[in-house]
Tab-separated table of N, CA and C in Angstrom:
chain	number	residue	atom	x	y	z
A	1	UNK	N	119.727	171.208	75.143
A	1	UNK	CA	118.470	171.135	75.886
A	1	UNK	C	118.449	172.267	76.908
A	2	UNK	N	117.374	172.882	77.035
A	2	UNK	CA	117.046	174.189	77.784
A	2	UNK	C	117.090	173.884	79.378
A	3	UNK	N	117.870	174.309	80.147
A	3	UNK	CA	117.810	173.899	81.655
A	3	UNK	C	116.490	173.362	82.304
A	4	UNK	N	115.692	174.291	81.523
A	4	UNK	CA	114.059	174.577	82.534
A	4	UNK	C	113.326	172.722	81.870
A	5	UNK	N	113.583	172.608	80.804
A	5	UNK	CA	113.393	170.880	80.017
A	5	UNK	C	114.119	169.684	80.746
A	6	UNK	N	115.281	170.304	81.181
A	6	UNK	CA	116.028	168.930	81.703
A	6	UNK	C	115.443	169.344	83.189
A	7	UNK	N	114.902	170.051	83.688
A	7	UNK	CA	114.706	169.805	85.143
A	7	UNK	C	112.824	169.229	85.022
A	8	UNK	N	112.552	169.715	84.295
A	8	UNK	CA	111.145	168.758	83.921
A	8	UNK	C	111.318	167.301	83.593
A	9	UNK	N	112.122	166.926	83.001
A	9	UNK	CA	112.632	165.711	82.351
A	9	UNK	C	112.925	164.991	83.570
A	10	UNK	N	113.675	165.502	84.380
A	10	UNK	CA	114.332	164.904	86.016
A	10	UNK	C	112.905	164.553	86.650
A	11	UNK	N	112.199	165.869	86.937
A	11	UNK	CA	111.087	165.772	87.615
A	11	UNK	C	110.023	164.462	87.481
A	12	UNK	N	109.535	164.647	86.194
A	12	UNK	CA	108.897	163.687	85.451
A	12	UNK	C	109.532	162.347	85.737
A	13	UNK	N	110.769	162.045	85.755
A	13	UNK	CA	111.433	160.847	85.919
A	13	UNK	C	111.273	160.088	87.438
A	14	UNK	N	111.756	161.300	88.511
A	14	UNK	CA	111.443	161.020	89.834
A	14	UNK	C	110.054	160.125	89.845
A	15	UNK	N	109.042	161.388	89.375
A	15	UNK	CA	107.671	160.698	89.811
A	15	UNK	C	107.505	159.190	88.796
A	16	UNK	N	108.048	158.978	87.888
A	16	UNK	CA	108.131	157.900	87.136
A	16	UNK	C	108.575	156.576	88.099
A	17	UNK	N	109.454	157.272	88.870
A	17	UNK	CA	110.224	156.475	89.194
A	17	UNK	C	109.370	155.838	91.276
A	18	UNK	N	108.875	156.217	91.325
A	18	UNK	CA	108.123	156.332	92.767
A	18	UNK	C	108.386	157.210	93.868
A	19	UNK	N	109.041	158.336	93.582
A	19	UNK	CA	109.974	159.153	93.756
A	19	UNK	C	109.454	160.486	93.915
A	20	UNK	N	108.084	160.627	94.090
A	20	UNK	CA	107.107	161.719	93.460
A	20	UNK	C	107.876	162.961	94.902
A	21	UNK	N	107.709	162.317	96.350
A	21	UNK	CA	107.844	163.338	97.302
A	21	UNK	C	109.621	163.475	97.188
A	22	UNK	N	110.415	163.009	96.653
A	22	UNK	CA	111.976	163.549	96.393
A	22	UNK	C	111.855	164.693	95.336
A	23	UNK	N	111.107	164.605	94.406
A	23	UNK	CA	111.064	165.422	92.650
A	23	UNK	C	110.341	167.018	93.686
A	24	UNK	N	109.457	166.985	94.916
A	24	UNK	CA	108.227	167.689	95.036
A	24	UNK	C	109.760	168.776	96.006
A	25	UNK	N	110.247	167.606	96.910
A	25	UNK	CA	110.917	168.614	97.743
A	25	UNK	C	112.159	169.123	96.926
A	26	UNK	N	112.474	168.813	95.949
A	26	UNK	CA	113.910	169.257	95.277
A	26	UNK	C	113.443	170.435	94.186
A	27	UNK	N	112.105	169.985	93.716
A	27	UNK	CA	111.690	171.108	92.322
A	27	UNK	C	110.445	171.992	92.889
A	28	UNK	N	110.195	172.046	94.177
A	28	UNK	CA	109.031	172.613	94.648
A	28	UNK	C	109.655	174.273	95.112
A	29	UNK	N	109.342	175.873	94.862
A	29	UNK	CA	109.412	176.506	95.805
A	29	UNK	C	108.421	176.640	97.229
A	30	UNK	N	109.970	177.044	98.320
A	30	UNK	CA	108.986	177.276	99.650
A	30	UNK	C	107.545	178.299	99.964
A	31	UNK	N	107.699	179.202	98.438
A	31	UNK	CA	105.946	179.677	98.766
A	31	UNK	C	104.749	178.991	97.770
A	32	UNK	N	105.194	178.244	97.196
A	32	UNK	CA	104.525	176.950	95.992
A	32	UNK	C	102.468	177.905	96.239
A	33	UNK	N	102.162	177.641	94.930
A	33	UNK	CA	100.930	177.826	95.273
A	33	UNK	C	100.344	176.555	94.163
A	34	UNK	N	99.642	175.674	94.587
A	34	UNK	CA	99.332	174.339	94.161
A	34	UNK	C	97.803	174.226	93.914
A	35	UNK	N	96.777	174.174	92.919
A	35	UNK	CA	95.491	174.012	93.078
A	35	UNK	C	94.762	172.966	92.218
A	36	UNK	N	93.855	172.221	92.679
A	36	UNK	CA	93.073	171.269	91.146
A	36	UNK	C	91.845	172.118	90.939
A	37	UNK	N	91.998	172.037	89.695
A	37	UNK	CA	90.922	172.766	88.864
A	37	UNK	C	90.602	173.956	89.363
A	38	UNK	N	89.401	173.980	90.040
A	38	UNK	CA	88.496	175.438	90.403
A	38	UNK	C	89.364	175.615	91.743
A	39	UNK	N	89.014	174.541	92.940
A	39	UNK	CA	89.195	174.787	94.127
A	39	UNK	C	90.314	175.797	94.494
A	40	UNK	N	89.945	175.929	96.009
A	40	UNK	CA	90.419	176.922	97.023
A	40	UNK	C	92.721	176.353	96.539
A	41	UNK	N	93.153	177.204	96.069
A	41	UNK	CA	94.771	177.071	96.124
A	41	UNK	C	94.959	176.845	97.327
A	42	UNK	N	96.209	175.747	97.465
A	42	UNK	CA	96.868	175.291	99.008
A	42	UNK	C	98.396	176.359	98.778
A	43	UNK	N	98.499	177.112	99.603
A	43	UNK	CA	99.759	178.106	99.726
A	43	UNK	C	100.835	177.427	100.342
A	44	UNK	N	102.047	177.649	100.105
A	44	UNK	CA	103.229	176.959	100.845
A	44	UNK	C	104.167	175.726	100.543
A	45	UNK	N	105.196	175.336	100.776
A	45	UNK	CA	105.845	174.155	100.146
A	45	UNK	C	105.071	173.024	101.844
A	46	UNK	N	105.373	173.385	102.928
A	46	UNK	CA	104.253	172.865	103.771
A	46	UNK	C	102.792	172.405	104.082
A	47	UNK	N	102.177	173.196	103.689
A	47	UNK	CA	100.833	172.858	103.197
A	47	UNK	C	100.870	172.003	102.030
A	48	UNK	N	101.465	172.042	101.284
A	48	UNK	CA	101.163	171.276	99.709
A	48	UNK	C	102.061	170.230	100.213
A	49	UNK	N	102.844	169.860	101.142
A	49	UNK	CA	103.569	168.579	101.623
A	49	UNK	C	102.888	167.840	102.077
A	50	UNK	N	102.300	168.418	102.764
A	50	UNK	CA	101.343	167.490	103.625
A	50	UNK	C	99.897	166.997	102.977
A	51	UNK	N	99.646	167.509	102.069
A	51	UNK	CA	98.514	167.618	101.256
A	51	UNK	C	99.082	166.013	100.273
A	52	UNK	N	100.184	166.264	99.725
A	52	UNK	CA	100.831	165.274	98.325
A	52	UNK	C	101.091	164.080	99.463
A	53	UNK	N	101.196	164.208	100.908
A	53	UNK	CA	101.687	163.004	101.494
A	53	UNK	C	100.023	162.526	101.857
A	54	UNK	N	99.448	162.794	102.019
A	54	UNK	CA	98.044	162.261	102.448
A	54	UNK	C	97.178	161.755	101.041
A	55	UNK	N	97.853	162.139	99.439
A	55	UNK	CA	97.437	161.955	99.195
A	55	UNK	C	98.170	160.117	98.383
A	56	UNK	N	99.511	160.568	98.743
A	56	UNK	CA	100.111	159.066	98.353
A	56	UNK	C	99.398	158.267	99.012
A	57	UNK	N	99.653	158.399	100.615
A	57	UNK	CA	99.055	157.645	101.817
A	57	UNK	C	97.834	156.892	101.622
A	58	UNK	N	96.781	157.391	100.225
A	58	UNK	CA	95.784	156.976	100.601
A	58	UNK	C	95.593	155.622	99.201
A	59	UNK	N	96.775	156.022	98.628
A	59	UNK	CA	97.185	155.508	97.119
A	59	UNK	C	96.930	153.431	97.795
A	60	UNK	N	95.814	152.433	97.371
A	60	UNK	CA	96.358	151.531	97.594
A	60	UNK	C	96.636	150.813	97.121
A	61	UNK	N	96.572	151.119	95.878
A	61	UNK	CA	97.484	150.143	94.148
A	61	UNK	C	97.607	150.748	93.396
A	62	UNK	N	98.840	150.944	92.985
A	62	UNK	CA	99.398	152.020	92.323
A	62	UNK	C	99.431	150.922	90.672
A	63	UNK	N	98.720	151.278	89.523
A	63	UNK	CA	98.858	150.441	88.511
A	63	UNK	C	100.096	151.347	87.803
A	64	UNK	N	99.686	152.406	87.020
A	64	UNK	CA	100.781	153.007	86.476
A	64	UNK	C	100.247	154.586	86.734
A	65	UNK	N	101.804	155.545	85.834
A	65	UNK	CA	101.594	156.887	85.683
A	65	UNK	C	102.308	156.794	84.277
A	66	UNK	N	101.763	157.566	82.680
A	66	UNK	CA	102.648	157.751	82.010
A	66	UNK	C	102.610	159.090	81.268
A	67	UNK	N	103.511	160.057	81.161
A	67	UNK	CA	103.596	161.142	80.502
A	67	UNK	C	102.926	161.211	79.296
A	68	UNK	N	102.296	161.715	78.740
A	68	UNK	CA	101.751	161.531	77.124
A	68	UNK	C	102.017	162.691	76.591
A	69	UNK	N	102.161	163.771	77.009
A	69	UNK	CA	102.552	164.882	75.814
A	69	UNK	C	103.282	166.031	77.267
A	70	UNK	N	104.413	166.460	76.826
A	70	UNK	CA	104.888	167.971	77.491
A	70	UNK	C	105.473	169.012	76.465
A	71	UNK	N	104.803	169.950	77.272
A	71	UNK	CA	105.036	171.508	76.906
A	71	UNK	C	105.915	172.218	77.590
A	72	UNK	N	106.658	173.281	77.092
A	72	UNK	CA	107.545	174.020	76.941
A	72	UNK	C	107.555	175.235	76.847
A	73	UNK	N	107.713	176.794	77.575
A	73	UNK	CA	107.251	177.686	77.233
A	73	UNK	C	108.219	178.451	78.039
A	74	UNK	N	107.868	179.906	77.911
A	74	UNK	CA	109.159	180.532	78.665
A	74	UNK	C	108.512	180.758	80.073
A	75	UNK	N	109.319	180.253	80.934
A	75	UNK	CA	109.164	179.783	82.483
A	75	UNK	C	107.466	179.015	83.101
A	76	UNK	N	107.180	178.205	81.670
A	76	UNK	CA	106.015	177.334	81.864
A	76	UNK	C	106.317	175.908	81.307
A	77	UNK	N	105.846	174.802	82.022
A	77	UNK	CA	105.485	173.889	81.604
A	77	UNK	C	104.208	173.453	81.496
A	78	UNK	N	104.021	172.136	80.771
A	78	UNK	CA	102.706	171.260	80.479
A	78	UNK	C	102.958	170.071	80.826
A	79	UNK	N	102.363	169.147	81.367
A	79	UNK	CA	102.324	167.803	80.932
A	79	UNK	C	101.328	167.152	81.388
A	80	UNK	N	100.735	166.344	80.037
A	80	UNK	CA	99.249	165.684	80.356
A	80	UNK	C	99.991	164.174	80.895
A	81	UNK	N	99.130	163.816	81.634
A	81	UNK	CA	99.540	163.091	82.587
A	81	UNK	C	98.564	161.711	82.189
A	82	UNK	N	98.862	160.569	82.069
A	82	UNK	CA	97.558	159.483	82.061
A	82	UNK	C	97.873	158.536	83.302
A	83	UNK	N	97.154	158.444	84.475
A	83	UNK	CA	97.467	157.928	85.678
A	83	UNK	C	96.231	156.542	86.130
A	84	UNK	N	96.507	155.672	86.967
A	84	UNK	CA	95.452	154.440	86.838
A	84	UNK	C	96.114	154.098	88.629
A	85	UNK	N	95.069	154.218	89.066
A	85	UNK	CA	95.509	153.429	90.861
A	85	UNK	C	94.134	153.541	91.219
A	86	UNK	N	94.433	152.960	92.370
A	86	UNK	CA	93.210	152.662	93.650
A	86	UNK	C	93.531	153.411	94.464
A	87	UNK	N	92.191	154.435	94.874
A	87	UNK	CA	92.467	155.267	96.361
A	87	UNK	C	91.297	155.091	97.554
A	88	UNK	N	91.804	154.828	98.438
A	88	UNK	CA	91.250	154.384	100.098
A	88	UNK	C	89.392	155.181	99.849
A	89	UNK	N	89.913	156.315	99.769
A	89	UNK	CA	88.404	157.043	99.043
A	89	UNK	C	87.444	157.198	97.945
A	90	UNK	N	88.287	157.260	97.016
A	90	UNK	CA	87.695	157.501	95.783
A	90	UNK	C	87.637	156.318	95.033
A	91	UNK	N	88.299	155.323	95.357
A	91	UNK	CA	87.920	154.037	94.215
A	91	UNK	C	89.087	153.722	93.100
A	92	UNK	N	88.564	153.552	92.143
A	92	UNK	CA	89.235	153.040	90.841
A	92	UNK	C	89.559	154.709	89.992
A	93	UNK	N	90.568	154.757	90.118
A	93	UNK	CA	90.950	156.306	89.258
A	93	UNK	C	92.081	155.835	87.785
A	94	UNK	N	90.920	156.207	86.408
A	94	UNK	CA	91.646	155.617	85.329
A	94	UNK	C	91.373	157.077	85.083
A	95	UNK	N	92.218	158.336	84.872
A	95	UNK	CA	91.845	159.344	84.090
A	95	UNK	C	93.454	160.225	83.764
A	96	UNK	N	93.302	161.420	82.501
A	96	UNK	CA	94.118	161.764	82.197
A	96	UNK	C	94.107	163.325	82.738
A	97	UNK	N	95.285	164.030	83.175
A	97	UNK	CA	95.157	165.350	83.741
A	97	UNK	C	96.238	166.038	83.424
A	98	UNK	N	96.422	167.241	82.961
A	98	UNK	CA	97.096	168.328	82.991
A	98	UNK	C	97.695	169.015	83.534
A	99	UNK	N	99.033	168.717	84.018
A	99	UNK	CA	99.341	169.994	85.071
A	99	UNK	C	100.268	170.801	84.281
A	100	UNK	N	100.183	172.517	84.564
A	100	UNK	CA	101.027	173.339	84.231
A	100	UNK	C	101.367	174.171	85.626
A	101	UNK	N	103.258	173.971	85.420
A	101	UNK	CA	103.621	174.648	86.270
A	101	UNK	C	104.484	175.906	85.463
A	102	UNK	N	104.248	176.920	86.832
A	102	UNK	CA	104.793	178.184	86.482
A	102	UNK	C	106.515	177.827	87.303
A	103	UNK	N	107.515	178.200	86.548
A	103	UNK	CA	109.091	178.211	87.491
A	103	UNK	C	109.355	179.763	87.644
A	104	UNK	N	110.123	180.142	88.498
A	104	UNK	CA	110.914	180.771	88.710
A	104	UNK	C	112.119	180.406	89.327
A	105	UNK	N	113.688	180.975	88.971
A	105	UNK	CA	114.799	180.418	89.616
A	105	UNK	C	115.209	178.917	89.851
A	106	UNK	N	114.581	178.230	88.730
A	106	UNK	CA	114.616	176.845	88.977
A	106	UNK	C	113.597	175.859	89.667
A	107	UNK	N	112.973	176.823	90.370
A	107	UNK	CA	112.061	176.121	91.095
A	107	UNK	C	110.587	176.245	90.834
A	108	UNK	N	109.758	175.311	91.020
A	108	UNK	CA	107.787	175.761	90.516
A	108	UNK	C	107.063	176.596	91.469
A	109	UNK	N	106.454	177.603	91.142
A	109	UNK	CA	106.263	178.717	92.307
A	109	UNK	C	104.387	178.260	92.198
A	110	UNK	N	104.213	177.953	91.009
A	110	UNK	CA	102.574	177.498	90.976
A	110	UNK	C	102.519	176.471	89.822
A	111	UNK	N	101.973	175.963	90.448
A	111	UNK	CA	101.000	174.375	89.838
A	111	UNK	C	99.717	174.687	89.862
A	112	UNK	N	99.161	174.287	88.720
A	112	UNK	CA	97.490	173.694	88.761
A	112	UNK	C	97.391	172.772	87.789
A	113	UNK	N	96.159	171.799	88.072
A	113	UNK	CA	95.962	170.442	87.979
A	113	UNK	C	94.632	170.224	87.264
A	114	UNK	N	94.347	170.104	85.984
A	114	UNK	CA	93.521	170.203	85.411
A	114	UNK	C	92.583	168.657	84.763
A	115	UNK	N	91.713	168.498	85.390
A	115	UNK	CA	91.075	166.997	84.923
A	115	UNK	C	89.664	166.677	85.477
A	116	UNK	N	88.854	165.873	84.890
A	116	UNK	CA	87.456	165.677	84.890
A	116	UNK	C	87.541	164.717	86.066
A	117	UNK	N	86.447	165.099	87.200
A	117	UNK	CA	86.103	164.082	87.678
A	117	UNK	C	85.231	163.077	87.528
């Protein structure tokens, strides 16, 4: 198994596991560039900390998260994501999303987050 697979595999597991801000600070780089869909990119492993903690924070029933398909590529991943919770704002969230991250040196230097609102 290819290093860059088993640290996706870990990753994926963390957040499986409720574990999402341990997987973010261990597999995240400190200049991370993080964006959903179109919007303005959040720069920084700081900014995008505080961003992923406000957005647990607002999480108030977490039903499930389950992997449904990952990709593999040279210093890229995929994984469509099918996720179901309640958020303080937005309501009832049953939808499936895409994120591909870019690695370098082990670590994800950019994320984006691809899904219908």
């Amino acid at each position: 198994m290819s290093k860059l697979l088993e640290k996706m595999s870990d990753l994926n597991d963390l957040v499986l596991q409720g574990k999402a801000m341990e997987a973010f600070e261990k597999y995240y780089d400190e200049n991370v560039i993080m964006q959903e869909n179109e919007s303005e990119p959040i720069v920084g492993k700081e900014a995008n900390r505080k961003r992923e903690e406000e957005f647990f924070g607002n999480i108030t029933e977490f039903r499930g998260a389950n992997p449904l398909k990952v990709t593999l590529g040279e210093n890229t991943t995929m994984v469509e994501w099918h996720y179901d919770y309640t958020h303080k704002e937005w309501g009832v969230r049953n939808y499936s999303q895409v994120s591909v991250q870019e690695w370098k040196d082990g670590k994800i230097i950019k994320e984006k987050f691809y899904y219908n609102n």
